[in-house]
Amino acid sequence: MWQMNLRLLLPAAPALLLVAAWAADRAGLTPDCAQQPVGERIWTVTRVIDGDTLEDACGRRIRVLNVDTPERDTPDGPSATAFTRCWLGPLPATAEIDICPTSPRDRYGRVLARVHRVTDDTDLSSALLANGLAWPMFIPPCATANVTTDTATYEQARRHRIGLWAHHTTEPVPPRIALAQQYPPFVMVSGRVQRIDTHKRYITLIVGRGPHTLQIRIGRRSLPRFAEAGIDIERLRGGRVVAMGKLYRPERGQPYLYVDYPQLLRAPSPDSGQ
């Protein structure tokens, strides 16, 4: 009986192997992928999802650190995606992936990493910011080592109206103008701190008045960074600040932006002109 069943199965063996291989490949479990540790630095990029998200040969998504590029369906989204594709070169392309050691994945399961081009060691985050195709988005604690240089690169591109900044103001705007701005979602807002609210996970600076009010949220875990930079949050009460960040618009409550690094929050002196 066993020999007869074996004879019946032999003709179907190649097809069964193909199906098994296809299923393993779809699941990202091919032998090469199974043997490649997440800590491996050289990855093969096979797909550019958008300007700041890549996919490797094993189906792993890579979220490029310290930048946020326009969505694909927004005015500059296709340009950011095309730039990243051109920067990588013909796909599949090898890239050096510098994974965040303290928080290697985000809540969506994407690998958080800086991406370097193997041929010349240039950095994708810096290239996107320098060409005005991204704005800063710093995720603590992964971003800490590069916040100052990435902020400076962004500011230089904006000041010289490069890329998407060619069509947007280079100066801080009051809350009412920031709230009216639909694109890009990254704003540079200037306003007087009307009050400071404390919450369990963050401290909020309230700027603007009435319907033109927005919040600047600073995570409590980020407060030591501000203290090290010489910024006393309590002393900002009643003073004017300039903050940079992505503006979130919840269905309920006031619009807000997160500022977790002192490089994105400034308290200009009265004679600075801001």
Coordinates of C-alpha atoms in Angstrom, one line a residue:
M1 CA 0.0 0.0 0.0
W2 CA 2.8 2.4 0.9
Q3 CA 4.7 1.7 -2.3
M4 CA 1.5 2.3 -4.3
N5 CA 0.8 5.7 -2.6
L6 CA 4.4 6.7 -3.2
R7 CA 4.2 5.9 -6.9
L8 CA 1.0 8.0 -7.1
L9 CA 2.7 11.0 -5.4
L10 CA 6.0 11.0 -7.4
P11 CA 4.5 12.6 -10.6
A12 CA 3.0 15.4 -8.5
A13 CA 6.3 16.1 -6.5
P14 CA 7.6 18.8 -8.8
A15 CA 4.3 20.7 -8.7
L16 CA 4.2 20.4 -4.9
L17 CA 7.7 21.7 -4.6
L18 CA 6.9 24.7 -6.7
V19 CA 3.8 25.5 -4.7
A20 CA 5.8 25.2 -1.4
A21 CA 8.6 27.5 -2.8
W22 CA 6.1 30.1 -4.0
A23 CA 4.4 30.1 -0.6
A24 CA 7.7 30.5 1.2
D25 CA 8.7 33.3 -1.0
R26 CA 5.4 35.1 -0.5
A27 CA 5.9 34.8 3.2
G28 CA 9.4 36.1 3.1
L29 CA 10.8 32.8 4.3
T30 CA 13.0 31.8 1.4
P31 CA 16.3 30.1 2.6
D32 CA 18.3 33.3 1.9
C33 CA 15.8 35.5 3.8
A34 CA 15.6 33.1 6.7
Q35 CA 19.4 33.1 7.0
Q36 CA 19.8 36.9 6.7
P37 CA 19.6 38.4 10.2
V38 CA 17.9 41.8 10.7
G39 CA 21.3 43.1 11.9
E40 CA 22.9 42.5 8.5
R41 CA 24.1 45.9 7.2
I42 CA 24.0 45.3 3.4
W43 CA 20.5 44.8 2.1
T44 CA 19.1 44.4 -1.4
V45 CA 16.4 47.0 -2.1
T46 CA 13.9 45.8 -4.7
R47 CA 11.1 48.4 -4.4
V48 CA 10.6 52.1 -3.6
I49 CA 7.2 52.5 -1.9
D50 CA 7.6 56.3 -1.7
G51 CA 10.3 58.8 -0.9
D52 CA 10.9 57.6 2.7
T53 CA 9.9 53.9 2.5
L54 CA 11.7 51.0 0.8
E55 CA 11.2 47.3 0.6
D56 CA 14.0 44.7 0.4
A57 CA 14.2 41.3 -1.3
C58 CA 12.8 39.6 1.7
G59 CA 9.7 41.8 1.8
R60 CA 10.8 43.9 4.8
R61 CA 9.8 47.5 4.8
I62 CA 12.4 50.1 5.7
R63 CA 11.3 53.5 7.1
V64 CA 14.1 56.0 6.5
L65 CA 14.9 57.9 9.7
N66 CA 14.7 61.6 10.4
V67 CA 12.6 62.5 7.3
D68 CA 9.0 62.6 6.2
T69 CA 8.4 62.9 2.5
P70 CA 5.2 64.1 0.8
E71 CA 2.6 61.3 0.3
R72 CA 2.4 60.0 -3.3
D73 CA -1.0 61.6 -4.0
T74 CA 0.2 65.1 -3.0
P75 CA 1.9 67.7 -5.3
D76 CA 5.5 66.7 -4.5
G77 CA 4.9 63.0 -3.7
P78 CA 5.9 61.7 -7.2
S79 CA 9.0 63.8 -7.2
A80 CA 10.2 62.5 -3.8
T81 CA 9.6 58.9 -4.9
A82 CA 11.4 59.4 -8.2
F83 CA 14.3 61.1 -6.4
T84 CA 14.7 58.1 -4.1
R85 CA 14.5 55.7 -6.9
C86 CA 17.1 57.6 -8.9
W87 CA 19.3 57.9 -5.8
L88 CA 19.4 54.2 -5.3
G89 CA 20.0 53.4 -9.0
P90 CA 18.6 50.5 -11.0
L91 CA 16.7 48.0 -8.9
P92 CA 17.5 45.7 -7.3
A93 CA 20.1 47.8 -5.6
T94 CA 22.3 47.2 -2.6
A95 CA 22.3 49.7 0.3
E96 CA 23.9 49.9 3.7
I97 CA 21.2 49.9 6.4
D98 CA 22.1 51.5 9.7
I99 CA 19.2 50.2 12.0
C100 CA 18.2 52.1 15.1
P101 CA 19.7 50.0 17.9
T102 CA 17.3 51.1 20.6
S103 CA 14.0 50.9 18.6
P104 CA 14.6 48.8 15.5
R105 CA 10.9 48.8 14.3
D106 CA 8.0 51.2 14.4
R107 CA 4.4 50.3 15.3
Y108 CA 3.8 49.2 11.7
G109 CA 6.6 46.7 11.8
R110 CA 8.9 48.7 9.5
V111 CA 12.6 48.7 10.1
L112 CA 13.8 52.1 11.3
A113 CA 17.2 53.0 9.7
R114 CA 19.4 55.4 8.0
V115 CA 20.1 54.3 4.5
H116 CA 23.6 54.8 2.9
R117 CA 24.5 54.2 -0.8
V118 CA 27.2 51.6 -1.0
T119 CA 29.1 53.2 -3.9
D120 CA 29.8 56.5 -2.2
D121 CA 28.4 56.3 1.4
T122 CA 26.0 59.2 0.8
D123 CA 23.0 59.3 3.1
L124 CA 19.4 59.2 1.8
S125 CA 18.0 61.3 4.6
S126 CA 20.5 64.1 4.0
A127 CA 20.0 64.0 0.2
L128 CA 16.2 64.3 0.5
L129 CA 16.4 67.2 2.9
A130 CA 19.1 69.0 0.9
N131 CA 17.0 68.7 -2.3
G132 CA 13.9 70.1 -0.5
L133 CA 11.9 66.9 -0.9
A134 CA 11.4 66.1 2.7
W135 CA 10.9 67.8 6.1
P136 CA 12.4 66.7 9.4
M137 CA 10.6 64.1 11.5
F138 CA 12.6 63.0 14.5
I139 CA 11.6 59.8 16.3
P140 CA 13.2 59.6 19.8
P141 CA 15.6 58.1 20.7
C142 CA 16.7 57.0 17.2
A143 CA 17.1 60.5 15.8
T144 CA 19.4 61.9 18.5
A145 CA 22.7 61.6 16.7
N146 CA 21.7 63.5 13.6
V147 CA 19.1 66.0 14.7
T148 CA 21.4 69.1 14.5
T149 CA 22.8 68.4 11.1
D150 CA 19.5 67.3 9.6
T151 CA 17.8 70.4 10.9
A152 CA 20.5 72.6 9.4
T153 CA 20.2 70.8 6.1
Y154 CA 16.4 71.3 6.0
E155 CA 16.7 75.0 7.0
Q156 CA 19.3 75.6 4.2
A157 CA 17.0 74.1 1.6
R158 CA 14.0 76.1 2.8
R159 CA 16.0 79.3 3.0
H160 CA 17.2 78.9 -0.6
R161 CA 13.7 77.8 -1.8
I162 CA 14.9 74.4 -3.0
G163 CA 12.4 71.7 -4.1
L164 CA 8.9 72.0 -2.5
W165 CA 10.0 75.1 -0.5
A166 CA 10.1 77.1 -3.8
H167 CA 6.4 77.7 -3.4
H168 CA 6.2 78.2 0.4
T169 CA 7.3 81.0 2.8
T170 CA 10.7 80.7 4.3
E171 CA 9.7 82.7 7.4
P172 CA 7.7 81.6 10.5
V173 CA 4.0 82.3 10.3
P174 CA 1.4 83.1 13.0
P175 CA -0.9 80.3 14.1
R176 CA -3.9 81.4 12.0
I177 CA -1.8 81.1 8.8
A178 CA -0.3 77.8 9.9
L179 CA -3.8 76.4 10.5
A180 CA -5.0 77.5 7.1
Q181 CA -2.1 75.8 5.4
Q182 CA -3.2 72.4 4.1
Y183 CA 0.1 71.5 2.4
P184 CA 2.8 70.8 3.3
P185 CA 1.7 69.5 6.7
F186 CA 5.1 70.6 8.1
V187 CA 4.7 74.1 9.6
M188 CA 7.1 76.7 11.1
V189 CA 4.9 78.7 13.4
S190 CA 5.6 81.7 15.5
G191 CA 3.4 82.8 18.4
R192 CA 3.1 83.9 22.0
V193 CA 2.8 81.2 24.7
Q194 CA -0.6 82.0 26.3
R195 CA -0.3 79.2 28.8
I196 CA 1.4 75.9 29.6
D197 CA -0.6 72.8 30.4
T198 CA 0.8 69.7 31.9
H199 CA -0.4 66.1 31.1
K200 CA 0.8 62.7 32.0
R201 CA 2.9 62.1 28.9
Y202 CA 3.7 65.6 27.7
I203 CA 3.7 69.3 28.4
T204 CA 1.7 71.6 26.1
L205 CA 2.5 75.2 25.1
I206 CA -0.7 76.9 23.9
V207 CA -0.1 79.5 21.2
G208 CA -2.7 81.6 19.4
R209 CA -6.2 82.5 20.5
G210 CA -9.7 81.4 19.9
P211 CA -10.2 79.4 16.7
H212 CA -6.6 80.1 15.8
T213 CA -5.2 78.2 18.8
L214 CA -2.7 75.3 18.4
Q215 CA -0.7 73.2 20.8
I216 CA 3.1 72.6 20.9
R217 CA 3.5 69.2 22.6
I218 CA 6.8 68.3 24.3
G219 CA 7.1 64.7 25.6
R220 CA 8.1 64.4 29.2
R221 CA 10.9 62.0 28.3
S222 CA 12.3 64.7 26.0
L223 CA 12.5 67.4 28.7
P224 CA 16.1 66.5 29.7
R225 CA 17.2 67.4 26.1
F226 CA 15.7 70.8 26.5
A227 CA 17.3 71.4 29.9
E228 CA 20.7 70.4 28.4
A229 CA 20.2 72.9 25.6
G230 CA 19.5 75.6 28.2
I231 CA 15.7 75.9 27.5
D232 CA 13.6 76.3 30.6
I233 CA 10.1 75.4 29.5
E234 CA 8.4 77.3 32.3
R235 CA 10.2 80.5 31.4
L236 CA 8.6 80.4 27.9
R237 CA 5.3 81.3 29.4
G238 CA 4.1 84.7 28.0
G239 CA 7.1 84.8 25.6
R240 CA 7.2 84.3 21.8
V241 CA 8.5 81.0 20.4
V242 CA 9.1 79.6 17.0
A243 CA 8.4 75.9 16.6
M244 CA 8.7 73.5 13.6
G245 CA 6.9 70.3 13.1
K246 CA 4.2 68.3 11.4
L247 CA 0.8 69.7 12.2
Y248 CA -1.7 67.1 13.3
R249 CA -5.5 67.8 13.0
P250 CA -7.5 65.5 15.3
E251 CA -11.3 65.2 14.8
R252 CA -11.7 66.4 18.4
G253 CA -9.5 68.8 20.2
Q254 CA -7.0 71.4 19.1
P255 CA -4.5 70.9 16.3
Y256 CA -1.0 70.2 17.6
L257 CA 2.6 69.5 16.6
Y258 CA 5.2 67.4 18.5
V259 CA 8.5 69.0 19.3
D260 CA 10.8 66.5 21.0
Y261 CA 14.1 68.1 20.2
P262 CA 15.3 71.6 21.2
Q263 CA 16.6 72.2 17.7
L264 CA 12.9 72.6 16.6
L265 CA 11.9 75.1 19.3
R266 CA 13.4 78.6 19.6
A267 CA 12.7 81.6 21.8
P268 CA 13.9 84.6 19.7
S269 CA 15.1 87.6 21.6
P270 CA 12.9 90.7 21.3
D271 CA 15.3 92.4 18.9
S272 CA 15.7 89.4 16.6
G273 CA 12.9 90.5 14.3
Q274 CA 10.9 87.3 14.6

